[in-house]
Coordinates of C-alpha atoms and ligand atoms in Angstrom, one line a residue:
X308 CA -125.2 63.4 -67.5
X309 CA -128.9 63.4 -68.4
X310 CA -129.8 62.2 -71.9
X311 CA -131.9 64.5 -73.9
X312 CA -135.6 64.1 -74.2
X313 CA -135.7 62.7 -77.7
X314 CA -133.7 59.7 -76.5
X315 CA -136.4 58.8 -74.0
X316 CA -138.4 56.6 -76.3
X317 CA -135.4 54.6 -77.5
X318 CA -134.2 54.0 -74.0
X319 CA -137.6 52.8 -73.0
X320 CA -137.5 50.0 -75.6
X321 CA -133.9 48.9 -74.9
X322 CA -133.4 45.3 -74.3
X323 CA -131.8 44.2 -71.1
X324 CA -128.2 44.9 -72.0
X325 CA -125.6 45.2 -69.2
X326 CA -125.2 48.8 -68.5
X327 CA -121.9 50.2 -69.5
X328 CA -120.1 53.3 -68.4
X329 CA -119.3 55.2 -71.5
X330 CA -116.7 57.6 -70.2
X331 CA -119.0 60.6 -69.8
X332 CA -120.5 62.8 -72.4
X333 CA -117.5 65.1 -72.6
X334 CA -115.0 62.4 -73.4
X335 CA -113.5 62.4 -76.9
X336 CA -113.7 59.5 -79.3
X337 CA -111.3 56.8 -78.4
X338 CA -108.3 56.8 -80.6
X339 CA -108.3 54.2 -83.4
X340 CA -106.5 50.9 -83.2
X341 CA -105.6 50.9 -79.5
X342 CA -104.0 48.0 -77.7
X343 CA -105.2 46.8 -74.3
X344 CA -108.2 44.8 -73.2
X345 CA -110.3 45.5 -76.3
X346 CA -107.4 44.7 -78.7
X347 CA -108.3 42.8 -81.8
X348 CA -106.1 40.5 -83.8
X349 CA -104.6 42.1 -86.9
X350 CA -102.8 40.9 -90.0
X351 CA -105.0 37.9 -90.7
X352 CA -106.2 37.3 -94.2
X353 CA -109.2 39.2 -95.4
X354 CA -112.1 36.7 -94.9
X355 CA -114.8 36.3 -97.5
X356 CA -118.1 37.4 -96.2
X357 CA -120.4 34.5 -95.4
X358 CA -123.2 34.3 -98.0
X359 CA -126.9 34.1 -97.3
X360 CA -127.9 30.8 -98.7
X361 CA -130.5 30.8 -101.5
X362 CA -133.2 28.3 -100.7
X363 CA -135.0 29.0 -104.0
X364 CA -134.6 27.7 -107.5
X365 CA -133.3 29.5 -110.6
X366 CA -134.7 33.0 -111.1
X367 CA -135.5 33.3 -107.4
X368 CA -133.8 34.3 -104.2
X369 CA -135.5 32.9 -101.1
X370 CA -134.1 33.0 -97.7
X371 CA -134.5 33.8 -94.0
X372 CA -132.9 36.5 -91.9
X373 CA -133.1 36.6 -88.1
X374 CA -132.1 39.7 -86.2
X375 CA -131.1 38.8 -82.7
X376 CA -128.5 39.1 -80.0
X377 CA -125.4 37.0 -80.6
X378 CA -122.0 36.5 -79.0
X379 CA -119.3 37.4 -81.5
X380 CA -115.6 37.1 -81.0
X381 CA -113.9 40.4 -82.1
X382 CA -111.1 40.1 -79.6
X383 CA -109.5 36.7 -79.6
X384 CA -111.1 34.4 -77.1
X385 CA -113.5 37.1 -75.7
X386 CA -117.2 37.1 -76.4
X387 CA -118.8 40.4 -77.2
X388 CA -122.6 40.7 -77.2
X389 CA -123.7 42.1 -80.5
X390 CA -127.0 42.3 -82.4
X391 CA -126.5 40.2 -85.5
X392 CA -128.2 39.0 -88.7
X393 CA -128.1 35.2 -88.6
X394 CA -125.5 35.4 -85.8
X395 CA -122.7 37.0 -87.8
X396 CA -121.3 40.6 -87.8
X397 CA -121.3 42.0 -90.4
X398 CA -124.4 40.2 -91.7
X399 CA -124.3 37.7 -94.5
X400 CA -123.6 38.8 -98.1
X401 CA -126.7 38.7 -100.2
X402 CA -125.8 37.9 -103.8
X403 CA -128.6 38.4 -106.3
X404 CA -129.0 38.4 -110.1
X405 CA -130.9 40.9 -112.1
X406 CA -134.5 39.6 -112.6
X407 CA -134.5 37.5 -109.5
X408 CA -137.8 37.2 -107.6
X409 CA -136.6 38.1 -104.1
X410 CA -138.4 36.7 -101.1
X411 CA -136.7 37.0 -97.7
X412 CA -138.4 36.5 -94.3
X413 CA -137.2 38.7 -91.6
X414 CA -137.7 37.4 -88.1
X415 CA -137.3 39.9 -85.3
X416 CA -135.5 38.2 -82.3
X417 CA -134.7 41.6 -80.7
X418 CA -136.5 43.1 -77.8
X419 CA -137.4 46.2 -79.9
X420 CA -139.0 46.8 -83.3
X421 CA -136.8 46.5 -86.4
X422 CA -137.0 46.2 -90.2
X423 CA -134.7 46.0 -93.2
X424 CA -134.0 48.7 -95.7
X425 CA -132.4 47.6 -99.0
X426 CA -130.2 50.7 -99.4
X427 CA -130.0 51.9 -103.0
X428 CA -132.2 49.2 -104.6
X429 CA -135.4 50.4 -106.4
X430 CA -138.0 48.3 -104.7
X431 CA -141.7 49.1 -104.0
X432 CA -142.2 51.5 -101.1
X433 CA -144.0 49.0 -98.9
X434 CA -141.0 46.6 -99.3
X435 CA -138.3 49.2 -98.6
X436 CA -138.1 49.1 -94.8
X437 CA -139.5 52.6 -94.3
X438 CA -139.2 53.9 -90.7
X439 CA -143.0 53.6 -90.4
X440 CA -143.1 49.9 -91.5
X441 CA -141.6 48.0 -88.7
X442 CA -141.7 44.4 -87.4
X443 CA -142.5 44.1 -83.6
X444 CA -140.3 41.9 -81.3
X445 CA -141.1 38.3 -82.0
X446 CA -142.8 39.2 -85.3
X447 CA -141.8 38.5 -88.9
X448 CA -142.3 40.1 -92.3
X449 CA -141.7 38.8 -95.9
X450 CA -139.8 41.2 -98.1
X451 CA -140.8 40.4 -101.7
X452 CA -139.7 42.2 -104.8
X453 CA -138.2 41.8 -108.3
X454 CA -134.5 42.6 -108.7
X455 CA -134.9 45.0 -111.6
X456 CA -132.9 44.7 -114.8
X457 CA -130.1 47.3 -115.0
X458 CA -129.5 47.4 -111.2
X459 CA -126.3 45.3 -111.2
X460 CA -124.1 46.9 -108.5
X461 CA -123.1 47.1 -104.9
X462 CA -125.6 47.9 -102.2
X463 CA -126.2 47.2 -98.5
X464 CA -128.9 46.5 -96.0
X465 CA -129.6 47.8 -92.5
X466 CA -132.5 48.5 -90.1
X467 CA -134.5 51.7 -90.4
X468 CA -136.9 52.1 -87.4
X469 CA -137.2 55.6 -86.3
X470 CA -135.1 56.7 -83.2
X471 CA -133.3 53.4 -82.9
X472 CA -131.7 52.5 -86.2
X473 CA -128.3 54.0 -85.2
X474 CA -128.0 51.6 -82.2
X475 CA -129.1 48.6 -84.2
X476 CA -126.4 49.4 -86.7
X477 CA -123.6 50.1 -84.3
X478 CA -124.4 46.8 -82.4
X479 CA -123.8 44.9 -85.7
X480 CA -126.9 44.9 -87.9
X481 CA -125.6 45.7 -91.4
X482 CA -124.6 43.6 -94.5
X483 CA -123.6 43.9 -98.1
X484 CA -125.6 43.2 -101.2
X485 CA -124.3 42.5 -104.7
X486 CA -126.6 42.4 -107.7
X487 CA -125.0 40.7 -110.8
X488 CA -125.9 41.0 -114.4
X489 CA -125.6 38.3 -117.1
X490 CA -123.7 40.8 -119.2
X491 CA -120.9 42.0 -117.0
X492 CA -118.2 43.6 -119.2
X493 CA -115.4 43.2 -116.6
X494 CA -113.1 40.2 -117.6
X495 CA -113.8 37.1 -115.5
X496 CA -110.1 36.6 -114.7
X497 CA -110.1 39.8 -112.7
X498 CA -110.5 38.4 -109.2
X499 CA -113.3 40.0 -107.1
X500 CA -112.8 41.1 -103.5
X501 CA -115.4 42.6 -101.1
X502 CA -114.4 45.2 -98.6
X503 CA -117.3 45.9 -96.2
X504 CA -116.0 48.6 -93.9
X505 CA -117.6 49.1 -90.5
X506 CA -116.7 51.0 -87.4
X507 CA -116.7 49.2 -84.1
X508 CA -116.3 50.7 -80.6
X509 CA -115.3 48.3 -77.9
X510 CA -114.4 49.3 -74.4
X511 CA -111.6 47.6 -72.5
X512 CA -113.9 44.8 -71.4
X513 CA -114.7 44.2 -75.1
X514 CA -118.2 45.5 -74.6
X515 CA -119.9 47.7 -77.2
X516 CA -120.8 50.8 -75.2
X517 CA -123.8 53.1 -75.6
X518 CA -123.6 56.3 -77.5
X519 CA -122.3 59.3 -75.7
X520 CA -124.0 62.7 -76.0
X521 CA -121.1 63.7 -78.2
X522 CA -121.8 60.8 -80.5
X523 CA -125.4 62.1 -81.1
X524 CA -123.9 65.4 -82.4
X525 CA -120.8 64.2 -84.3
X526 CA -122.1 60.7 -85.2
X527 CA -120.5 57.7 -83.7
X528 CA -117.0 56.6 -84.6
X529 CA -115.4 53.5 -83.2
X530 CA -111.9 52.6 -82.1
X531 CA -111.6 49.7 -84.6
X532 CA -112.3 50.2 -88.3
X533 CA -113.0 46.8 -89.6
X534 CA -113.0 45.3 -93.1
X535 CA -115.3 42.3 -93.3
X536 CA -115.3 42.2 -89.5
X537 CA -111.5 42.1 -89.2
X538 CA -109.0 44.8 -88.2
X539 CA -106.2 45.5 -90.7
X540 CA -106.6 42.3 -92.7
X541 CA -104.2 41.3 -95.5
X542 CA -105.4 41.2 -99.1
X543 CA -103.2 38.9 -101.2
X544 CA -102.6 39.6 -104.9
X545 CA -100.6 37.8 -107.6
X546 CA -97.9 40.1 -109.1
X547 CA -99.1 41.5 -112.4
X548 CA -102.8 40.7 -111.9
X549 CA -105.8 42.9 -111.2
X550 CA -108.5 42.7 -108.6
X551 CA -112.0 44.3 -108.6
X552 CA -112.7 45.7 -105.2
X553 CA -116.3 46.4 -104.2
X554 CA -116.0 48.8 -101.3
X555 CA -118.8 49.8 -99.0
X556 CA -118.6 52.5 -96.4
X557 CA -120.9 50.8 -93.8
X558 CA -119.8 53.1 -90.9
X559 CA -122.2 55.2 -88.9
X560 CA -120.4 58.5 -89.4
X561 CA -116.8 58.1 -90.7
X562 CA -116.0 59.5 -94.2
X563 CA -113.2 57.4 -95.8
X564 CA -110.6 59.1 -98.0
X565 CA -109.1 56.0 -99.4
X566 CA -105.6 55.7 -100.9
X567 CA -103.5 52.7 -101.7
X568 CA -99.9 53.6 -101.3
X569 CA -98.0 53.7 -104.7
X570 CA -101.1 52.4 -106.5
X571 CA -104.2 53.9 -108.1
X572 CA -107.8 52.8 -108.2
X573 CA -109.3 52.5 -111.7
X574 CA -112.9 53.3 -110.7
X575 CA -115.4 51.3 -112.7
X576 CA -118.6 51.7 -110.6
X577 CA -120.4 53.8 -108.0
X578 CA -123.5 53.3 -105.8
X579 CA -125.7 52.1 -108.6
X580 CA -123.3 50.1 -110.6
X581 CA -120.9 50.5 -113.5
X582 CA -119.7 53.8 -115.0
X583 CA -119.8 54.5 -118.7
X584 CA -116.0 54.1 -118.8
X585 CA -113.2 53.5 -116.2
X586 CA -111.7 56.5 -114.4
X587 CA -108.3 56.4 -112.8
X588 CA -108.0 58.0 -109.3
X589 CA -105.3 58.3 -106.7
X590 CA -107.8 58.8 -103.9
X591 CA -111.4 57.8 -103.5
X592 CA -113.7 59.6 -101.1
X593 CA -116.5 57.5 -99.6
X594 CA -119.0 59.2 -97.3
X595 CA -120.9 56.9 -95.0
X596 CA -123.2 54.7 -97.1
X597 CA -121.4 55.3 -100.4
X598 CA -119.9 52.5 -102.5
X599 CA -117.3 52.2 -105.2
X600 CA -116.0 49.5 -107.5
X601 CA -112.3 50.0 -108.2
X602 CA -109.8 47.9 -110.1
X603 CA -106.4 47.6 -108.4
X604 CA -103.4 46.2 -110.4
X605 CA -100.3 44.7 -108.9
X606 CA -97.8 46.5 -111.0
X607 CA -94.8 46.2 -108.7
X608 CA -92.5 43.4 -107.7
X609 CA -93.4 40.1 -106.0
X610 CA -93.3 40.5 -102.3
X611 CA -94.4 44.1 -102.3
X612 CA -96.6 45.1 -99.4
X613 CA -98.5 48.4 -99.2
X614 CA -101.2 49.9 -96.8
X615 CA -104.7 50.7 -97.8
X616 CA -105.1 54.0 -96.0
X617 CA -107.9 56.2 -94.8
X618 CA -106.2 59.6 -95.1
X619 CA -106.7 62.4 -92.5
X620 CA -110.0 64.3 -93.1
X621 CA -111.8 67.1 -91.3
X622 CA -115.5 66.7 -91.3
X623 CA -116.0 69.7 -89.1
X624 CA -117.2 67.8 -86.0
X625 CA -119.1 69.9 -83.5
X626 CA -117.9 68.2 -80.2
X627 CA -114.1 68.1 -79.8
X628 CA -113.5 69.2 -83.4
X629 CA -110.4 67.4 -84.8
X630 CA -109.0 66.1 -88.0
X631 CA -109.4 62.3 -88.2
X632 CA -106.0 60.7 -88.0
X633 CA -104.6 58.6 -90.8
X634 CA -105.4 54.9 -90.3
X635 CA -104.4 51.7 -92.1
X636 CA -107.5 49.7 -93.1
X637 CA -105.8 46.8 -94.7
X638 CA -102.5 45.7 -96.3
X639 CA -102.2 44.7 -99.9
X640 CA -99.5 41.9 -100.0
X641 CA -98.1 40.6 -103.3
X642 CA -97.5 36.9 -103.4
X643 CA -94.2 35.4 -104.6
X644 CA -95.9 33.8 -107.6
X645 CA -94.6 34.6 -111.1
X646 CA -96.2 37.7 -112.6
X647 CA -99.4 37.1 -114.6
X648 CA -101.3 40.0 -116.1
X649 CA -105.1 39.9 -116.1
X650 CA -107.2 40.7 -119.2
X651 CA -107.5 44.5 -119.8
X652 CA -110.6 46.4 -118.9
X653 CA -112.8 47.4 -121.8
X654 CA -112.8 51.1 -122.6
X655 CA -116.6 51.2 -122.5
X656 CA -118.5 49.6 -119.6
X657 CA -122.1 50.4 -120.2
X658 CA -124.0 53.4 -121.6
X659 CA -125.4 56.0 -119.1
X660 CA -127.8 58.4 -120.7
X661 CA -128.1 61.8 -118.9
X662 CA -131.5 62.4 -117.4
X663 CA -133.2 65.2 -119.4
X664 CA -134.6 68.5 -118.3
X665 CA -136.6 68.5 -115.1
X666 CA -140.3 68.9 -114.8
X667 CA -140.1 69.9 -111.2
X668 CA -137.6 71.3 -108.7
X669 CA -137.3 69.9 -105.1
X670 CA -135.5 71.7 -102.4
X671 CA -134.1 70.3 -99.1
X672 CA -131.9 72.1 -96.7
X673 CA -130.0 70.5 -93.8
X674 CA -130.5 72.8 -90.8
X675 CA -129.4 73.0 -87.2
X676 CA -131.5 74.4 -84.4
X677 CA -130.9 74.7 -80.7
X678 CA -134.2 74.5 -78.9
X679 CA -133.6 74.8 -75.1
X680 CA -129.9 74.9 -75.9
X681 CA -129.6 71.4 -77.2
X682 CA -128.4 71.2 -80.8
X683 CA -130.6 69.3 -83.1
X684 CA -130.2 68.6 -86.8
X685 CA -133.2 68.7 -89.0
X686 CA -134.3 69.2 -92.6
X687 CA -135.6 72.6 -93.6
X688 CA -136.0 73.5 -89.9
X689 CA -138.1 70.5 -89.0
X690 CA -137.6 67.1 -87.3
X691 CA -138.8 63.9 -89.0
X692 CA -142.5 63.3 -88.6
X693 CA -143.8 60.1 -90.2
X694 CA -147.3 61.5 -90.5
X695 CA -146.2 64.7 -92.4
X696 CA -145.4 64.9 -96.1
X697 CA -142.5 67.3 -96.7
X698 CA -142.2 67.0 -100.5
X699 CA -144.3 65.6 -103.3
X700 CA -143.0 64.0 -106.5
X701 CA -144.6 62.5 -109.6
X702 CA -143.7 59.0 -110.6
X703 CA -142.0 58.7 -114.0
X704 CA -140.9 62.3 -114.4
X705 CA -137.4 63.8 -114.2
X706 CA -137.1 66.0 -111.1
X707 CA -134.2 68.1 -110.0
X708 CA -133.2 68.3 -106.4
X709 CA -131.2 71.1 -104.8
X710 CA -129.7 70.0 -101.4
X711 CA -128.1 72.7 -99.3
X712 CA -126.2 72.1 -96.1
X713 CA -126.7 75.0 -93.7
X714 CA -126.0 72.7 -90.7
X715 CA -122.3 73.3 -90.3
X716 CA -120.5 69.9 -90.4
X717 CA -120.4 67.4 -93.2
X718 CA -123.7 65.5 -93.7
X719 CA -124.1 62.7 -96.3
X720 CA -127.5 63.1 -98.1
X721 CA -129.4 59.9 -99.1
X722 CA -132.7 59.5 -101.0
X723 CA -134.7 56.3 -101.1
X724 CA -136.2 54.9 -104.2
X725 CA -133.3 54.3 -106.5
X726 CA -130.4 56.0 -108.3
X727 CA -129.9 59.6 -109.3
X728 CA -127.3 61.6 -111.3
X729 CA -125.4 64.4 -109.5
X730 CA -125.1 67.5 -111.8
X731 CA -123.0 69.9 -109.8
X732 CA -121.7 71.1 -106.5
X733 CA -121.6 74.8 -105.4
X734 CA -119.2 75.9 -102.7
X735 CA -118.3 79.5 -101.8
X736 CA -120.2 80.7 -104.9
X737 CA -118.2 78.5 -107.3
X738 CA -120.1 75.7 -109.1
X739 CA -118.3 72.7 -110.3
X740 CA -120.0 70.3 -112.6
X741 CA -119.7 66.6 -111.8
X742 CA -116.7 65.3 -113.7
X743 CA -118.5 62.2 -115.1
X744 CA -122.0 60.7 -115.2
X745 CA -122.7 58.1 -112.5
X746 CA -125.6 56.4 -110.7
X747 CA -125.6 57.5 -107.1
X748 CA -127.9 57.3 -104.1
X749 CA -125.8 59.1 -101.5
X750 CA -123.3 62.0 -101.6
X751 CA -121.5 64.1 -99.0
X752 CA -122.3 67.7 -98.4
X753 CA -119.9 70.1 -96.6
X754 CA -121.2 73.1 -94.6
X755 CA -122.4 75.8 -97.0
X756 CA -122.5 73.5 -100.0
X757 CA -125.4 73.0 -102.5
X758 CA -125.5 69.8 -104.6
X759 CA -127.9 69.4 -107.5
X760 CA -129.0 66.1 -108.9
X761 CA -131.7 64.6 -111.2
X762 CA -133.8 61.6 -110.4
X763 CA -136.9 59.7 -111.7
X764 CA -138.9 57.9 -109.0
X765 CA -140.6 54.9 -110.5
X766 CA -142.8 53.7 -107.7
X767 CA -145.7 55.5 -106.0
X768 CA -145.9 55.8 -102.3
X769 CA -143.9 57.1 -99.4
X770 CA -140.1 57.5 -99.5
X771 CA -137.7 59.2 -97.1
X772 CA -134.6 61.2 -97.6
X773 CA -132.1 61.9 -94.8
X774 CA -128.6 62.5 -93.5
X775 CA -126.8 59.2 -93.5
X776 CA -124.9 59.9 -90.2
X777 CA -126.9 57.2 -88.4
X778 CA -127.3 59.2 -85.2
X779 CA -128.6 62.2 -87.2
X780 CA -131.1 60.1 -89.2
X781 CA -132.3 58.3 -86.1
X782 CA -133.0 61.5 -84.3
X783 CA -134.9 63.3 -87.0
X784 CA -132.6 64.6 -89.8
X785 CA -135.0 63.0 -92.3
X786 CA -138.0 64.1 -94.4
X787 CA -140.9 62.4 -96.2
X788 CA -141.3 62.4 -100.0
X789 CA -144.7 61.3 -101.3
X790 CA -144.5 60.0 -104.9
X791 CA -147.9 60.2 -106.7
Ligands
C2O1438 CU1 -129.0 53.5 -95.8 CU2 -132.5 55.4 -95.4 O1 -130.8 54.5 -95.6
CU1439 CU1 -131.5 53.9 -98.3
CU1440 CU1 -126.1 64.7 -90.4

């Protein structure tokens, strides 16, 4: 099957990977968690993410990141060629403190251009890994910015070059960021766990295959959903105690409707950090790129074991439409220790003031067109053009965005530059106000839905906004916002 025109440029810059048959364009997504040649070990303990070492002194974070090919063992004893940050998939955890002077040198060891976007962090535009600011093969770039006060939260980083970011991500280039504050209200005896969730597709020779044509429309799903690089790991918890889980949906396209059997999540934070007060939820929905902080309490007997599930969900896929099957992401296993309760959460976490009345309204519409019969997703009828300004904003003023999805399937919307407050969602003529104030940088939209949010951009320059299904973003479902 011939690849569509817009792939031509990406293909031309591909490094010399072994060519892999990918089952033909018409093939469905492989079923999750298969056995066979590409089988991965399951039931191992959840590993801690390796940390990016800080080579700087107090008040600074200085380090180096190299993006390059690496052999990684997903299946036991079998090497898989991946593209990795510092040789590990997922990339190293970057742990920062509010106020840090951040200075990280990216070296591009790939055979194509790359860059790093600090998803969700408010950083100057020229340091934010815009699609137009790339590092050539063999080149390097120093990302330098201040980690602003008030930004404590859970973020992530990934490449953002136009046309090719989806492939860099599915081959392994993503990692988690945590920003800490000196005044964290969550009691210190609540153990913290990190769950960085990614979606890996391996063929039966344990090779990461190319995207199919169906992937370009649906967004790529893998056949192994991994937590910290491991399939169905075990998270151990002492009976009676609580754990704070920072969960990142780092998949290319898979929404996660999370549920922990017989337990609830006490949600304390979203994309941009803590909520005003904890909210108990039975299920947590995370679109690709969304994050949550949830407290889980081991309220049952020693020895209890329950699955962390991704429940079935229908994202209205275009090719081979189907409801995603329920999968087990991890197991929560109680130890046999004597019960020990953790300190209770405070009722108030931090104040969140609602952003006031807007001075301007911005509108963006997810659209779907079919030039020459090939479906293409765009924004307001257009494909991304780095030299065109689609919307203009003023730094420092409250602006209200209205995002409408006229493109059929689910598309997660993301805006660069920092955090916003979602006001309401309108579906089928009914408007539902957001149930609580939260700082967000990404939200899901279903076909026909309109979502309103308010935001203040604090840096001047060029930002982008886009669908966070990686294949859609890469192929043009993105617009340019100029902040003056
Ligand atoms: Cu995580 Cu522009 O994206
Ligand atoms: Cu981003
Ligand atoms: Cu999309």
